Structures are given as C-alpha cells and as structure tokens.
Amino acid sequence: SAAKEEADPEKNQGRYNLRRRKDDGDVKEAEAKSEHQEERVEKVPAAPAAPAPTPLDFGGKIGAVFWMLFLPAWVLFLVLHVDQKDPSLSNFPPALPSLETFWDPQALVFVVLWILFQALLYILPVGKLSDGVLLRSGKRLKYRTNGFFAIVVSAAMVAAAVYQGVDLTYIHSHFLQLTTASFLISMMLSIYLYFRSRSTGPDERALGGNSGNVIYDFFKGRELNPRIKEFDLKFFCEMRPGLIGWCLINFAMALAEMKQQNLDAPSCSMILVNIFQLIYVVDGLWNEEAILTTMDLMHDGFGYMLAFGDLVWVPFTYTLQARYLVSHPKPLSFPLIATIIILKIVGFYIFRKSNSEKNAFRRNPSDPRLSHLKTISTATGKSLLVSGWWGVVRHPNYLGDLIMALAWSLPCGFSHLLPWYYMIYFIILLVHRDSRDMNECRRKYGSAWDEYCRTVRYRIIPRVY
Ligand code: NDP
C-alpha cells in the first residue's frame, strides 16, 4: 500500500503531520519508526522506466546557446574592465586587447598543474568517506570528503612557495591568460562529459539535462554523477580547484596590492575581503558533506553550466573585489569596519545554521537533536521541515548568503558599481535558483509542498516570474 500511496500523491492529503516529533511519545519509539521508514525508502526498487525529463530551463534551446556565448564574454569584460584606471559604467565596455594577449602556454601549464595537484589531494586516502543521497537507481555513492585537508595542504604549499621567493603577483599580471586557459579546460571537460553521457543509462542521467537536444543537454549536463572509477568529476570540480583557487587568487591580489601601492601590509579592506571569503570557502570545505544535499549535487547534471561555473566563473569573477582593491584602495573608518564585521557574523550564522539543519535532517530524519522540529510528510517518504530555520522563512540559507555578500562588497566602498557586481549577480542567481527549486519541489511533493508554502508564508526571494 505504501507503493500505491507513492504512486498517487494526491491521495495523501490526510498524511500531513504538523507536530513536534518528540511529542509523539517515546523518542526512541519515534526513532525506531523513522529508522524503519528509512529502511523502506532504501528498499524501494528502481523504477522500471526513467521518469519524464523536467521542462526546459534557462530559456530552453535558444537560451542555452545564448548563455554559452554570453557567460564567457561577460567574464572577459569583467576581467578587462577592472584593469582600467576608472572602471566606471561610462568606460564600459573596455577596449579589447590583441588576440595574442589572450594566450600564454605557461598560464595553461600552471592551471593544469593546479588542477592535478588538487586531484592528487582528493584521491589521497585521507579523511572521511561520506554517503551521498539515495539515487533513483536505489544506490548511494561514496564521496571522499577531505576538502579541509586539501585547503590546509594547499595553504602550506603556497606559503612554502612564497618563502622560496615565488612571485605570486604573476596571477595578477597574467589574469587574462589564466582565465583563457581555464576556459579552454572547462570547454574540453564539457565536451568529454557530453560524449561519455551518451553511454549512460536512464537512471544515471539528470532529469533536467536529458531533453534530447544536443546543445541544451551539453549546456545543462546530462550525466548526474560522472565518475572515473571512484573519482567523482562533479564533486571534485564543485569543491576543489575553483573554490581553493579563489582563495589563492585573493591572496595573490593582497600581495599585488602591497607591491603596487608600496605597502608593508595589505590594506584593511583587502584583509577583510580576503578573510571573509576565506572563511566562506574553509567553512564549505569543513562542512563538505553538506554539499551532497544541495541542488547541484542532487539534481543537476554535470555539463558546461557547472564545469564553466566551477572552473572559470567562481575563481575569476568571485575574486573581483580583491582585484578591484589592488588599484583602487579604500580607507575604512572604525565604525564601518565594525558594522561590516557584525554583518558578516550575522550572515554566516544564519547561513551555517540553516544549511546544517537541513543537511542533518536529510541525512538522518530521526536524529534525536532534531526531534523538537515539526515536519510535514510527503508522498515520497521524505518529510519537509516546517519549524526551526526552515519554518521561519523559505530558503533561510539564501538570506544568510545575501547578508554575507553585502559584507564582502562594503569594504570596496561606493565609488564604482563593479565591486558590487557579486551582490547584484548573486541576487539574480538566487531569484532564479529559488524559482527552479520551488518548481522542482512542487513537482516532487505535489500538495504537500503547497501545504508547506501555506504554513511557511515568508520567502526571502520575491516571486518575480
Ligand atoms: P538548498 O540547499 O536550499 O537545497 C534545496 C533543497 O532543499 C530542495 O530541493 C529540497 O530538496 C530541500 N528542501 C527545501 N525545503 C525544505 C524543507 N522545508 N525541509 C527539508 N528540505 C527542504 O539549495 P541550494 O543548493 O540552492 O543552496 C545551498 C547553499 O549554497 C545555500 O546557502 C546557497 O546560498 C549556497 N549557494 C551559493 C552559491 C554561490 O555562488 N556562492 C551558488 C549556489 C548556492 P529535497 O527535498 O529533495 O531534499
């Protein structure tokens, strides 16, 4: 009968369960019940036929072509624009340099070595092996979550290199060439991913990247979890070369600022931007397991969108504030510094607490530490949190992230719009992400999702379409 209920979500309207779970009596009993439920979910046999693909996103086929051309062009413009003496809107777009300026084989070698170094750290048998979420096939994948170890070793290597006299300001002076090299690698990776996805079964494909249209599927990503033996390509690219590379680039910008401005130490604004973003990345790597329950890992296939995002977009645009500060120093008053630090702490607290709460709940719904939370049952066997952080507002994690984004831009002042680019882009990204997620959850959970939305009325992101 459970299987029948799952097949007919509409018949489950009476199953809502808006109560604190520890009020159900003995917590142990509740745990045992939930454990039993977990077991039942694990034993659900693989669906005989692949579920229908989800509707096309990002403007469909035409949209995919547009984004594939626009995104690299936008990165290029940002990279060139920030180099100008006056990077104001009136000087946008910047003049294009000659074609040969884009290419430097040495830059390509450095990017390849960096990725290989990160790959080596990833495969070392150090750190935990974590379980991924349950897949449509009924299987769970294992992930080596040793990201914190990787960033510590990377930091030690970078420190040793600087001590040996390696001039990291090369990253500042060859930014364009490093960006081009990373773009080429992301393109080659995307082509490889598309071709290998042709030999995958329906259960291995992402629902959103399996439209049958070559360009759209190439863009959106067809295979959900492409792996070479145990090496998970999507997880690796999401968490390692670009993310740790972001910190390396920021650090190099601090050195470039000292060189260019003749300083004995980086400016206060540069230190704030470096420390804030380092905390973000270190926290992400410390809690690496939590990424296994995010949209990218659970739902999106690995294709151009994520490969480009991980290897080009994150390291070469998220570093814009540090890069801006190299040649546009911004003195900060003490009250402003204090306000920015408080904002960062508040944003970080909301971001971490809400993400950890959902992750802990998804990993173990019967976790006794979460027994005070109210839930709504859904026909899929999974429940939705309607109290705690996820009961205050929908997507509380986005709120924390946005407050942090504000704290990253404020140290750059208001002279130019450019360092606010991240904040503006992030709002657009989260509006779109929120809408994608709402549609996906409505599709998955049906009337239970509507009930959740009625119970938790507030949303961080206004509904724009
Ligand atoms: P979320 O981590 O918010 O995951 C969304 C999923 O959570 C839903 O699909 C659903 O999945 C589950 N969920 C939603 N509501 C509930 C609920 N009430 N109870 C239990 N589960 C629920 O999505 P993202 O991957 O978008 O974000 C993760 C973090 O990464 C955020 O903090 C975000 O700000 C950040 N981020 C940062 C980016 C950056 O560039 N700096 C880019 C993208 C994200 P299911 O029910 O299937 O488990």
GROMACS .gro file of N, CA, C and O and ligand atoms in nm, residues 280 293-295 298-299 318 351 355 358 361-362 382-385 390 395 397-398 401 422 425-426 429-430 433 437 441 444-445 449 452, ligand 1:
model
  180
  280TYR      N    1   3.439   3.167   0.416
  280TYR     CA    2   3.330   3.106   0.337
  280TYR      C    3   3.377   2.974   0.276
  280TYR      O    4   3.310   2.872   0.283
  293THR      N    5   2.372   1.740  -0.026
  293THR     CA    6   2.226   1.756  -0.030
  293THR      C    7   2.186   1.890  -0.093
  293THR      O    8   2.077   1.941  -0.068
  294THR      N    9   2.275   1.949  -0.174
  294THR     CA   10   2.238   2.073  -0.244
  294THR      C   11   2.188   2.040  -0.386
  294THR      O   12   2.208   1.928  -0.435
  295MET      N   13   2.129   2.140  -0.450
  295MET     CA   14   2.071   2.117  -0.583
  295MET      C   15   2.175   2.069  -0.684
  295MET      O   16   2.149   1.979  -0.764
  298MET      N   17   2.249   1.702  -0.609
  298MET     CA   18   2.137   1.608  -0.613
  298MET      C   19   2.065   1.606  -0.748
  298MET      O   20   2.022   1.502  -0.794
  299HIS      N   21   2.052   1.726  -0.810
  299HIS     CA   22   1.962   1.732  -0.926
  299HIS      C   23   2.029   1.765  -1.059
  299HIS      O   24   1.984   1.720  -1.164
  318TYR      N   25   3.453   3.578  -0.875
  318TYR     CA   26   3.431   3.599  -0.731
  318TYR      C   27   3.550   3.671  -0.668
  318TYR      O   28   3.543   3.715  -0.554
  351PHE      N   29   2.343   3.143   0.765
  351PHE     CA   30   2.380   3.055   0.655
  351PHE      C   31   2.420   2.916   0.707
  351PHE      O   32   2.370   2.814   0.662
  355ASN      N   33   2.177   2.575   0.679
  355ASN     CA   34   2.225   2.469   0.591
  355ASN      C   35   2.252   2.340   0.670
  355ASN      O   36   2.219   2.231   0.624
  358LYS      N   37   1.917   2.157   0.769
  358LYS     CA   38   1.855   2.080   0.660
  358LYS      C   39   1.940   1.958   0.625
  358LYS      O   40   1.889   1.849   0.603
  361PHE      N   41   1.896   1.690   0.883
  361PHE     CA   42   1.764   1.629   0.871
  361PHE      C   43   1.756   1.535   0.751
  361PHE      O   44   1.700   1.426   0.760
  362ARG      N   45   1.814   1.577   0.639
  362ARG     CA   46   1.810   1.492   0.520
  362ARG      C   47   1.895   1.366   0.539
  362ARG      O   48   1.863   1.260   0.487
  382LYS      N   49   0.991   1.123   0.205
  382LYS     CA   50   1.071   1.228   0.269
  382LYS      C   51   0.976   1.326   0.338
  382LYS      O   52   0.862   1.342   0.294
  383SER      N   53   1.024   1.394   0.444
  383SER     CA   54   0.942   1.496   0.508
  383SER      C   55   1.000   1.633   0.483
  383SER      O   56   1.116   1.646   0.444
  384LEU      N   57   0.920   1.736   0.510
  384LEU     CA   58   0.968   1.875   0.497
  384LEU      C   59   0.966   1.940   0.635
  384LEU      O   60   0.870   1.923   0.711
  385LEU      N   61   1.071   2.015   0.663
  385LEU     CA   62   1.078   2.086   0.791
  385LEU      C   63   0.985   2.208   0.786
  385LEU      O   64   0.989   2.283   0.688
  390TRP      N   65   1.390   2.651   0.878
  390TRP     CA   66   1.310   2.633   0.757
  390TRP      C   67   1.162   2.660   0.780
  390TRP      O   68   1.081   2.654   0.686
  395HIS      N   69   1.388   2.898   0.230
  395HIS     CA   70   1.528   2.920   0.193
  395HIS      C   71   1.601   3.018   0.285
  395HIS      O   72   1.658   3.119   0.239
  397ASN      N   73   1.876   2.977   0.413
  397ASN     CA   74   2.019   2.976   0.379
  397ASN      C   75   2.054   3.087   0.278
  397ASN      O   76   2.162   3.144   0.282
  398TYR      N   77   1.958   3.121   0.189
  398TYR     CA   78   1.984   3.227   0.092
  398TYR      C   79   1.996   3.363   0.163
  398TYR      O   80   2.073   3.448   0.122
  401ASP      N   81   2.341   3.397   0.308
  401ASP     CA   82   2.437   3.416   0.199
  401ASP      C   83   2.432   3.560   0.146
  401ASP      O   84   2.536   3.620   0.117
  422TYR      N   85   2.916   4.126  -0.753
  422TYR     CA   86   2.886   3.996  -0.693
  422TYR      C   87   2.748   3.998  -0.627
  422TYR      O   88   2.669   3.906  -0.644
  425TYR      N   89   2.477   4.009  -0.902
  425TYR     CA   90   2.471   3.878  -0.968
  425TYR      C   91   2.408   3.775  -0.876
  425TYR      O   92   2.327   3.692  -0.918
  426PHE      N   93   2.446   3.780  -0.748
  426PHE     CA   94   2.401   3.679  -0.653
  426PHE      C   95   2.250   3.687  -0.631
  426PHE      O   96   2.182   3.585  -0.618
  429LEU      N   97   2.104   3.529  -0.933
  429LEU     CA   98   2.123   3.383  -0.926
  429LEU      C   99   2.023   3.320  -0.829
  429LEU      O  100   1.960   3.218  -0.860
  430LEU      N  101   2.007   3.383  -0.712
  430LEU     CA  102   1.920   3.321  -0.611
  430LEU      C  103   1.772   3.332  -0.649
  430LEU      O  104   1.695   3.242  -0.619
  433ARG      N  105   1.740   3.053  -0.891
  433ARG     CA  106   1.758   2.925  -0.822
  433ARG      C  107   1.635   2.892  -0.738
  433ARG      O  108   1.588   2.780  -0.734
  437ASP      N  109   1.393   2.579  -0.779
  437ASP     CA  110   1.374   2.486  -0.668
  437ASP      C  111   1.227   2.474  -0.630
  437ASP      O  112   1.178   2.365  -0.602
  441CYS      N  113   1.033   2.130  -0.635
  441CYS     CA  114   0.972   2.075  -0.514
  441CYS      C  115   0.822   2.056  -0.533
  441CYS      O  116   0.765   1.958  -0.485
  444LYS      N  117   0.787   1.741  -0.719
  444LYS     CA  118   0.818   1.622  -0.638
  444LYS      C  119   0.714   1.596  -0.532
  444LYS      O  120   0.674   1.483  -0.510
  445TYR      N  121   0.674   1.702  -0.462
  445TYR     CA  122   0.594   1.683  -0.340
  445TYR      C  123   0.446   1.716  -0.357
  445TYR      O  124   0.368   1.692  -0.264
  449TRP      N  125   0.380   2.013  -0.082
  449TRP     CA  126   0.461   2.135  -0.098
  449TRP      C  127   0.372   2.259  -0.084
  449TRP      O  128   0.409   2.357  -0.020
  452TYR      N  129   0.322   2.315   0.268
  452TYR     CA  130   0.443   2.377   0.327
  452TYR      C  131   0.442   2.528   0.300
  452TYR      O  132   0.467   2.609   0.389
  466NDP     P1  133   1.932   2.425  -0.086
  466NDP     O1  134   2.046   2.376  -0.004
  466NDP     O2  135   1.846   2.529  -0.026
  466NDP     O3  136   1.851   2.297  -0.125
  466NDP     C1  137   1.720   2.300  -0.176
  466NDP     C2  138   1.661   2.164  -0.145
  466NDP     O4  139   1.640   2.153  -0.003
  466NDP     C3  140   1.525   2.141  -0.205
  466NDP     O5  141   1.537   2.100  -0.340
  466NDP     C4  142   1.473   2.032  -0.118
  466NDP     O6  143   1.538   1.912  -0.161
  466NDP     C5  144   1.527   2.068   0.020
  466NDP     N1  145   1.431   2.145   0.097
  466NDP     C6  146   1.368   2.260   0.063
  466NDP     N2  147   1.286   2.299   0.161
  466NDP     C7  148   1.297   2.207   0.259
  466NDP     C8  149   1.236   2.192   0.387
  466NDP     N3  150   1.147   2.278   0.433
  466NDP     N4  151   1.270   2.085   0.461
  466NDP     C9  152   1.362   1.995   0.416
  466NDP     N5  153   1.421   2.003   0.295
  466NDP    C10  154   1.390   2.109   0.219
  466NDP     O7  155   1.971   2.476  -0.227
  466NDP     P2  156   2.100   2.534  -0.295
  466NDP     O8  157   2.180   2.422  -0.346
  466NDP     O9  158   2.046   2.635  -0.390
  466NDP    O10  159   2.182   2.615  -0.183
  466NDP    C11  160   2.275   2.560  -0.089
  466NDP    C12  161   2.361   2.673  -0.031
  466NDP    O11  162   2.460   2.710  -0.126
  466NDP    C13  163   2.281   2.800   0.001
  466NDP    O12  164   2.327   2.856   0.120
  466NDP    C14  165   2.312   2.891  -0.115
  466NDP    O13  166   2.302   3.027  -0.078
  466NDP    C15  167   2.455   2.849  -0.147
  466NDP     N6  168   2.491   2.878  -0.285
  466NDP    C16  169   2.595   2.963  -0.305
  466NDP    C17  170   2.636   2.993  -0.433
  466NDP    C18  171   2.748   3.086  -0.454
  466NDP    O14  172   2.784   3.105  -0.569
  466NDP     N7  173   2.805   3.147  -0.352
  466NDP    C19  174   2.571   2.933  -0.551
  466NDP    C20  175   2.462   2.845  -0.517
  466NDP    C21  176   2.425   2.819  -0.389
  466NDP     P3  177   1.489   1.763  -0.119
  466NDP    O15  178   1.356   1.778  -0.057
  466NDP    O16  179   1.491   1.687  -0.248
  466NDP    O17  180   1.593   1.714  -0.022
   0.00000   0.00000   0.00000
